[in-house]
Amino acid sequence: MISRLITQWVYGGALAGLLLLFLLPLLASSWTTALSLTFLHLPLYMLHQYEEHDQDRFRLFFNQTIGGGREVLSPLAVFIINVPGVWGVIALSLYLAAIVNIGFGLIAVYLAIVNAVVHIAYALLFRSYNPGLATAILLFLPVGGYTLWQIQLAGGGQVLTHGIGLGLSVVIHGAIVLYARVKGAFAHTR
């Protein structure tokens, strides 16, 4: 059962994303615009992940391009990156934005924006589509930009919260590439 969750998480996530979008007006009826938009990043990310990971497309693409044909991202690594690493980080961002300071919503915002920039950079580097590119451009950039603006208007856009959001997002994305490089180098020496 656990192995099926590890390999099939994206399909449950896509359905959960649609359900969360449907429930959003009810759940967020008393929330500020900035908090509602922060929450919106979770179901949008889940839909993005469907484009990205359906039929294991991103892992195969990543292993081919970044790993040079070696398996540098396993199904377990993809699960950990996306379920606790994305869903968990966005959930933490939402809690901190609601309880501590709306500026912590920038963690979710920058996670999406940095992801979109990475997808665009890969498309330019490899001169081709990569799994997740379309939703990164169509969802993450406009919603991320609008949310960033709404968090600024709500008074949460201090230099510190921008730094935390952007810094954490860059570290997360950089850690994935570093992990793959180290794993690839280790696999190459065997």
Coordinates of N, CA, C and O in Angstrom, one line a residue, residues 34-35 37-39 41 88-111 147-148 150-152 154-166 168-169:
A34 N -5.5 38.3 0.7 CA -4.2 37.8 0.7 C -4.1 36.3 1.3 O -3.4 35.5 0.7
L35 N -4.8 36.0 2.3 CA -4.8 34.7 2.9 C -5.5 33.7 2.0 O -5.0 32.6 1.8
L37 N -5.6 33.9 -1.3 CA -4.7 33.6 -2.4 C -3.5 32.8 -2.0 O -3.1 31.9 -2.7
T38 N -3.1 32.9 -0.7 CA -2.0 32.0 -0.2 C -2.5 30.6 -0.2 O -1.8 29.7 -0.7
F39 N -3.8 30.4 0.2 CA -4.4 29.0 0.2 C -4.5 28.5 -1.2 O -4.2 27.3 -1.5
H41 N -2.6 28.7 -3.6 CA -1.4 28.1 -4.1 C -1.3 26.5 -3.9 O -0.7 25.9 -4.7
G88 N 3.5 20.3 2.3 CA 3.8 20.6 3.7 C 4.3 22.0 3.9 O 3.9 22.7 4.8
V89 N 5.1 22.4 3.0 CA 5.7 23.8 3.0 C 4.6 24.8 2.8 O 4.5 25.9 3.5
I90 N 3.7 24.6 1.8 CA 2.6 25.5 1.6 C 1.6 25.5 2.8 O 1.1 26.6 3.2
A91 N 1.3 24.4 3.4 CA 0.5 24.3 4.6 C 1.1 25.1 5.7 O 0.4 25.9 6.4
L92 N 2.4 25.0 5.9 CA 3.1 25.7 7.0 C 3.0 27.2 6.7 O 2.8 28.0 7.6
S93 N 3.2 27.6 5.4 CA 3.2 29.0 5.0 C 1.8 29.5 5.3 O 1.7 30.7 5.8
L94 N 0.7 28.8 5.0 CA -0.6 29.2 5.3 C -0.9 29.4 6.8 O -1.5 30.4 7.2
Y95 N -0.4 28.5 7.6 CA -0.6 28.6 9.0 C 0.1 29.8 9.6 O -0.4 30.6 10.4
L96 N 1.4 30.0 9.1 CA 2.1 31.1 9.6 C 1.5 32.4 9.1 O 1.5 33.4 9.9
A97 N 1.0 32.5 7.9 CA 0.4 33.7 7.4 C -0.9 34.0 8.2 O -1.2 35.2 8.4
A98 N -1.6 33.0 8.6 CA -2.9 33.2 9.3 C -2.7 33.5 10.8 O -3.4 34.4 11.3
I99 N -1.6 33.0 11.4 CA -1.5 33.1 12.8 C -0.4 34.1 13.2 O -0.6 34.8 14.2
V100 N 0.7 34.2 12.4 CA 1.8 35.1 12.8 C 1.8 36.4 12.0 O 1.7 37.4 12.6
N101 N 1.9 36.3 10.7 CA 2.0 37.5 9.9 C 1.7 37.0 8.4 O 2.3 36.1 7.9
I102 N 0.8 37.8 7.8 CA 0.5 37.5 6.4 C 1.7 37.4 5.5 O 1.6 36.7 4.5
G103 N 2.7 38.0 5.8 CA 4.0 38.0 5.0 C 4.5 36.6 4.8 O 5.2 36.3 3.9
F104 N 4.2 35.7 5.8 CA 4.7 34.3 5.6 C 4.0 33.6 4.5 O 4.5 32.5 4.1
G105 N 3.0 34.2 4.0 CA 2.3 33.6 2.7 C 3.3 33.7 1.6 O 3.1 33.0 0.6
L106 N 4.3 34.6 1.7 CA 5.3 34.7 0.6 C 6.1 33.4 0.4 O 6.7 33.2 -0.7
I107 N 6.1 32.6 1.4 CA 6.8 31.3 1.2 C 6.1 30.5 0.1 O 6.7 30.0 -0.8
A108 N 4.8 30.4 0.2 CA 4.0 29.7 -0.8 C 4.1 30.4 -2.2 O 4.3 29.7 -3.2
V109 N 4.1 31.7 -2.2 CA 4.2 32.5 -3.4 C 5.5 32.3 -4.1 O 5.5 32.0 -5.3
Y110 N 6.6 32.4 -3.4 CA 7.9 32.3 -4.0 C 8.2 30.8 -4.4 O 8.9 30.6 -5.4
L111 N 7.6 29.9 -3.7 CA 7.8 28.5 -4.0 C 7.2 28.3 -5.5 O 7.9 27.6 -6.3
T147 N -0.8 37.5 -5.9 CA -0.7 37.2 -4.5 C 0.4 38.0 -3.8 O 0.2 38.6 -2.7
L148 N 1.5 38.1 -4.4 CA 2.6 38.9 -3.9 C 2.1 40.4 -3.7 O 2.4 41.0 -2.7
Q150 N -1.0 41.4 -3.4 CA -2.0 41.5 -2.3 C -1.4 41.4 -0.9 O -1.9 42.0 0.0
I151 N -0.3 40.6 -0.8 CA 0.4 40.5 0.5 C 1.0 41.8 0.8 O 1.0 42.3 2.0
Q152 N 1.6 42.5 -0.2 CA 2.2 43.8 0.0 C 1.1 44.8 0.5 O 1.3 45.5 1.4
A154 N -1.6 44.2 2.0 CA -2.0 43.8 3.4 C -1.0 44.1 4.5 O -1.2 43.8 5.6
G155 N 0.2 44.6 4.0 CA 1.2 45.0 5.0 C 2.2 43.9 5.4 O 3.0 44.0 6.3
G156 N 2.2 42.8 4.6 CA 3.0 41.6 5.0 C 4.3 41.5 4.2 O 5.0 40.6 4.3
G157 N 4.6 42.5 3.3 CA 5.7 42.4 2.4 C 7.0 43.1 3.0 O 7.6 43.9 2.2
Q158 N 7.3 42.8 4.2 CA 8.6 43.3 4.7 C 9.8 42.6 4.0 O 9.7 41.5 3.5
V159 N 10.9 43.3 4.1 CA 12.1 42.7 3.5 C 12.4 41.3 4.1 O 12.8 40.4 3.4
L160 N 12.2 41.2 5.4 CA 12.4 39.9 6.1 C 11.5 38.8 5.5 O 12.0 37.7 5.2
T161 N 10.2 39.0 5.3 CA 9.4 38.0 4.8 C 9.6 37.7 3.3 O 9.6 36.5 2.9
H162 N 10.0 38.7 2.6 CA 10.4 38.4 1.2 C 11.7 37.6 1.2 O 11.8 36.6 0.4
G163 N 12.6 37.9 2.0 CA 13.9 37.2 2.1 C 13.7 35.7 2.5 O 14.3 34.8 2.0
I164 N 12.8 35.5 3.5 CA 12.5 34.2 4.0 C 11.8 33.4 2.8 O 12.2 32.2 2.5
G165 N 10.8 34.0 2.2 CA 10.1 33.3 1.2 C 11.0 33.0 0.0 O 11.0 31.8 -0.5
L166 N 11.7 33.9 -0.5 CA 12.5 33.7 -1.7 C 13.7 32.8 -1.3 O 14.0 31.9 -2.1
L168 N 14.0 30.5 1.1 CA 13.6 29.1 1.3 C 13.3 28.5 0.0 O 13.7 27.3 -0.2
S169 N 12.6 29.2 -0.9 CA 12.3 28.6 -2.2 C 13.5 28.3 -3.0 O 13.6 27.2 -3.7

